[in-house]
Short mmCIF file of C-alpha atoms in Angstrom, two decimals:
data_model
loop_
_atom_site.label_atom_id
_atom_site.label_comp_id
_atom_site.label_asym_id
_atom_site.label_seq_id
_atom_site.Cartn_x
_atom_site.Cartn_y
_atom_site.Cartn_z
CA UNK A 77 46.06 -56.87 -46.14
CA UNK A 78 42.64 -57.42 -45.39
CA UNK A 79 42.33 -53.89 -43.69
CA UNK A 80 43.93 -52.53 -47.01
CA UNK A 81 40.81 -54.12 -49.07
CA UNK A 82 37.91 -52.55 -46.96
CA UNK A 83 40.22 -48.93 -46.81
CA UNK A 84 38.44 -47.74 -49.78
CA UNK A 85 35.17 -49.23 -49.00
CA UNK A 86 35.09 -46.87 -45.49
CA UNK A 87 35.95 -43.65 -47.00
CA UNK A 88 33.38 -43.89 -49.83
CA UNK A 89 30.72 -45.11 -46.72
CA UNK A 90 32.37 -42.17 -44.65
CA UNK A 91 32.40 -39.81 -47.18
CA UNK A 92 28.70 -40.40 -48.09
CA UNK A 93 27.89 -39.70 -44.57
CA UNK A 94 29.39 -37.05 -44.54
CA UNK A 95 28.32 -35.49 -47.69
CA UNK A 96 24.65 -35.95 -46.43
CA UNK A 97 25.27 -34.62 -43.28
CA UNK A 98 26.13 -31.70 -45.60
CA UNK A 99 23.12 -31.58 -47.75
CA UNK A 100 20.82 -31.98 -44.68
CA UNK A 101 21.99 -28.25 -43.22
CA UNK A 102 21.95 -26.94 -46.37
CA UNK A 103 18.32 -28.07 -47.66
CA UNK A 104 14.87 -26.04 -46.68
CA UNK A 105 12.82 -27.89 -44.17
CA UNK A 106 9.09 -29.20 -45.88
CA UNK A 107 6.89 -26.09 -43.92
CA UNK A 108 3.19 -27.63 -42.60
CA UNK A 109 1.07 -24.93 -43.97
CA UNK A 110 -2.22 -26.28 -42.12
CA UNK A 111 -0.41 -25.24 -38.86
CA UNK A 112 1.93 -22.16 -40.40
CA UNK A 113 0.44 -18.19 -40.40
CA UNK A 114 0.76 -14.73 -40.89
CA UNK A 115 -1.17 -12.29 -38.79
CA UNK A 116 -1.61 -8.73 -37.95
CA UNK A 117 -3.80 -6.70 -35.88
CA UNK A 118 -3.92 -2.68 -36.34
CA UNK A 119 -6.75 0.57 -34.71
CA UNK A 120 -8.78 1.99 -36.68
CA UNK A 121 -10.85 5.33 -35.42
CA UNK A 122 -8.64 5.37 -32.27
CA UNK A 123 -10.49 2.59 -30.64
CA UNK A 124 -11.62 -0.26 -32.84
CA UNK A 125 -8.99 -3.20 -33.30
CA UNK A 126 -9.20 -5.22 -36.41
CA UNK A 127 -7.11 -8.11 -37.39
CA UNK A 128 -6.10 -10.31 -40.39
CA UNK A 129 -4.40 -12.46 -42.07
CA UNK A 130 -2.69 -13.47 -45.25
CA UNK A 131 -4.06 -16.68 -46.36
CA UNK A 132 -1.13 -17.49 -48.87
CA UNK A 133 2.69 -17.13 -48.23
CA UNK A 134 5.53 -19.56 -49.21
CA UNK A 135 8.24 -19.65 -46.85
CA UNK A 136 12.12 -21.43 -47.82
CA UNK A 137 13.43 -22.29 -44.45
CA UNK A 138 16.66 -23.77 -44.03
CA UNK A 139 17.63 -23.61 -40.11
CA UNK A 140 20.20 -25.71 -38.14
CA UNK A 141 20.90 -24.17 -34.70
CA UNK A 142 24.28 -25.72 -34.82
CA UNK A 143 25.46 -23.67 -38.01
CA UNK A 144 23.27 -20.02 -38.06
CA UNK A 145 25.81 -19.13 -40.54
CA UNK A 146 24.74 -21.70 -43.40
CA UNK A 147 20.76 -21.13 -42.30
CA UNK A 148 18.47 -18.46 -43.96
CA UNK A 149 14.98 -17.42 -44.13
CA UNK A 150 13.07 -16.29 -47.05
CA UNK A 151 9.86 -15.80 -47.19
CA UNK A 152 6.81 -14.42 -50.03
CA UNK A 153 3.59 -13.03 -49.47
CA UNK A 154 0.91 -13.32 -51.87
CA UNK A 155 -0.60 -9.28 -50.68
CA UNK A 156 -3.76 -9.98 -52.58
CA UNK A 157 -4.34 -13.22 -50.45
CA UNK A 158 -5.13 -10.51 -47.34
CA UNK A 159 -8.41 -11.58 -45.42
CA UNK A 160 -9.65 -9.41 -42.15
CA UNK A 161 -12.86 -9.93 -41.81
CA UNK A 162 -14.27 -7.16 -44.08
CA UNK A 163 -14.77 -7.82 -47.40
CA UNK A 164 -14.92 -3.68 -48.01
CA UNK A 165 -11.25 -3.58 -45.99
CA UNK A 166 -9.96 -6.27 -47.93
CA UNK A 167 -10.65 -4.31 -51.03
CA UNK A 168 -9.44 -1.19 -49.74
CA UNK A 169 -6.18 -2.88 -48.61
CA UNK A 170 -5.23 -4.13 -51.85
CA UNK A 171 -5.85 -0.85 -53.71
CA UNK A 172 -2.40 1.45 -54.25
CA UNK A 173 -3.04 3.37 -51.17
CA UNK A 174 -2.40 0.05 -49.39
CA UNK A 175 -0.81 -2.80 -50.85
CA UNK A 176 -0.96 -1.81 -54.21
CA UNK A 177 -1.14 -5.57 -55.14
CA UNK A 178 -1.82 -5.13 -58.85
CA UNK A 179 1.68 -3.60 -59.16
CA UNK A 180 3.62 -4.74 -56.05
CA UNK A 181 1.60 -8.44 -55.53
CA UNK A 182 4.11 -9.89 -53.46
CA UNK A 183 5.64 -8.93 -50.10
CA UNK A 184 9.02 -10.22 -49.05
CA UNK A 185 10.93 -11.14 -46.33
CA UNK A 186 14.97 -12.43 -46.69
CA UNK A 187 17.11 -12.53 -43.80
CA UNK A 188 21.02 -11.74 -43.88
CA UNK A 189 21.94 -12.73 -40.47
CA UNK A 190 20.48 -15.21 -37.58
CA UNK A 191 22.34 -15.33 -34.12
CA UNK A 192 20.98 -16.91 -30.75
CA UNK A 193 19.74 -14.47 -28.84
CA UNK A 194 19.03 -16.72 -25.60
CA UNK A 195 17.64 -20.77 -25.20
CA UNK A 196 15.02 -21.12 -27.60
CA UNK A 197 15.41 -17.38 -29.27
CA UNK A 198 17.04 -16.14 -32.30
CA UNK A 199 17.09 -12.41 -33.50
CA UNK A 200 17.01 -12.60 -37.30
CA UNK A 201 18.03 -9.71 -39.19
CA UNK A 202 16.72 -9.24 -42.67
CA UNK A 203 15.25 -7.03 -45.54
CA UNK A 204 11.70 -6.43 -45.74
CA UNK A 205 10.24 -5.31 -49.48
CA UNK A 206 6.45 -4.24 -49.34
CA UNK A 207 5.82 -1.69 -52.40
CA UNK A 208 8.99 -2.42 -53.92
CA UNK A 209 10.51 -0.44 -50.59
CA UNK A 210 13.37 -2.18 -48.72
CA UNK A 211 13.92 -1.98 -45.24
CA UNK A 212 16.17 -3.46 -42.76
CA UNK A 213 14.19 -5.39 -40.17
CA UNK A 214 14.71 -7.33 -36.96
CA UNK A 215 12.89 -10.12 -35.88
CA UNK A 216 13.10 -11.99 -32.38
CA UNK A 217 12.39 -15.91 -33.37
CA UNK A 218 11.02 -18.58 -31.26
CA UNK A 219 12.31 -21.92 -31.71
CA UNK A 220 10.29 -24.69 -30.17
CA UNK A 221 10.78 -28.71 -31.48
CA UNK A 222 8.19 -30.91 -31.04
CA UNK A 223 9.01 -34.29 -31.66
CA UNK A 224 9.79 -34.71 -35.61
CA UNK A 225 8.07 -30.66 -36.30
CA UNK A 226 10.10 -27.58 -35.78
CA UNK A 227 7.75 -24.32 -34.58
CA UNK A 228 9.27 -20.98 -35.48
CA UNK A 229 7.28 -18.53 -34.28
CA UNK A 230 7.10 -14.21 -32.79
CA UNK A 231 5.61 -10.53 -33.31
CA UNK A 232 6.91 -7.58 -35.43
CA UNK A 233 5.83 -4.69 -35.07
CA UNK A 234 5.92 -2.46 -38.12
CA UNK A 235 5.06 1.13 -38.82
CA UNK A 236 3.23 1.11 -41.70
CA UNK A 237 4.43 4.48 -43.22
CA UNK A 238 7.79 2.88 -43.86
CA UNK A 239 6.14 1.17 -46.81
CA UNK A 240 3.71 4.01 -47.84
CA UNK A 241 1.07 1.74 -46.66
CA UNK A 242 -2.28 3.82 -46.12
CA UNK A 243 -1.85 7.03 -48.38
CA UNK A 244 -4.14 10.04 -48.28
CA UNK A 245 -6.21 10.72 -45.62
CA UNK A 246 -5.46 6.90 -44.02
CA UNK A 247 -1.70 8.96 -43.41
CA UNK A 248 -3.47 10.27 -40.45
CA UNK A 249 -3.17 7.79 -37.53
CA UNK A 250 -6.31 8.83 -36.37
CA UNK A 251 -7.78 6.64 -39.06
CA UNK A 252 -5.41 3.94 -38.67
CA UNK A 253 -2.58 3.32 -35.90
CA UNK A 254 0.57 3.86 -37.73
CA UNK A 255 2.05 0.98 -35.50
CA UNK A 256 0.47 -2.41 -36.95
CA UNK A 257 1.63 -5.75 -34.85
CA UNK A 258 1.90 -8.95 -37.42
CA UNK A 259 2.56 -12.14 -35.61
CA UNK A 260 3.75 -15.15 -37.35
CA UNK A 261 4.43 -19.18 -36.82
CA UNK A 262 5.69 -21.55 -39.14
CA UNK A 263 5.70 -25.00 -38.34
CA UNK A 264 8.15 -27.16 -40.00
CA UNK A 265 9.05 -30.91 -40.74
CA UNK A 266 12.73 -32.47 -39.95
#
């Protein structure tokens, strides 16, 4: 009799649990932006290597290596927010033969599938939209916890012609390397 009175009292205690245990996977993960960035390097002239970075991006990150199906990545890219040392490149970049940023401000990653790839490594596949052009992409992921943070972290390499990035004359990859490497890490809170 007295198990019959506490009955309902565990399956609303068990049910809460379980219902959190529920929200938790399903809820993005509070990104540290002090430690989180967005890199690339590219040549220009055949020999000189210049690098950057985009200062602002906004990344919704909800990841639970025990249930890839249920996780997802989406991240946006504020194009204008592009620093790389030159103040002259920086303008150039965000002018329509680049970025285009006063008609196409935002770049855009969202991913459609994440497996494990090996301990510690996910590939990510995804759709990248620079331009307002879509392509399928393929990221390899580092996963590294430390402590209470999460560090997600790897390199892309992406042909900038894909996305119409560098019209004109900067077609010619003897101004720029078509190939540009972008290397990323976003540190997150559990």
């Amino acid at each position: 009799m007295v198990f019959l009175n506490k009955l309902p009292m565990t399956v609303l205690l068990l049910s809460s649990i379980l219902f959190a245990s529920c929200l938790s996977a399903n809820e993005s993960l509070k990104v540290i932006a002090a430690d989180s960035y967005i890199k690339f390097s590219g040549v220009q002239n055949k020999k000189t290597e210049f690098k950057g970075e985009f200062q602002t991006f906004t990344p919704v990150i909800v990841f639970d290596k025990d249930n890839l199906e249920a996780s997802s990545i989406r991240v946006e890219v504020d194009l204008a927010s592009v620093e790389s040392g030159s103040e002259k490149r920086d303008g150039m970049l965000k002018k329509s033969n680049w970025f285009d940023v006063e008609n196409t401000p935002k770049g855009i990653f969202v991913s459609n599938k994440i497996e494990l790839e090996s301990e510690g490594k996910y590939k990510v596949e995804g759709l990248l939209t620079l331009k307002g052009i879509e392509q399928p992409v393929t990221l390899f992921m580092n996963y590294v916890e430390l402590g209470r943070l999460i560090e997600l972290s790897g390199d892309y390499t992406l042909n900038r012609l894909d996305f119409k990035l560098g019209l004109g004359a900067w077609k010619n990859p003897d101004w720029v390397k078509h190939e540009v490497e972008v290397n990323y890490k976003v540190v997150l809170e559990q």
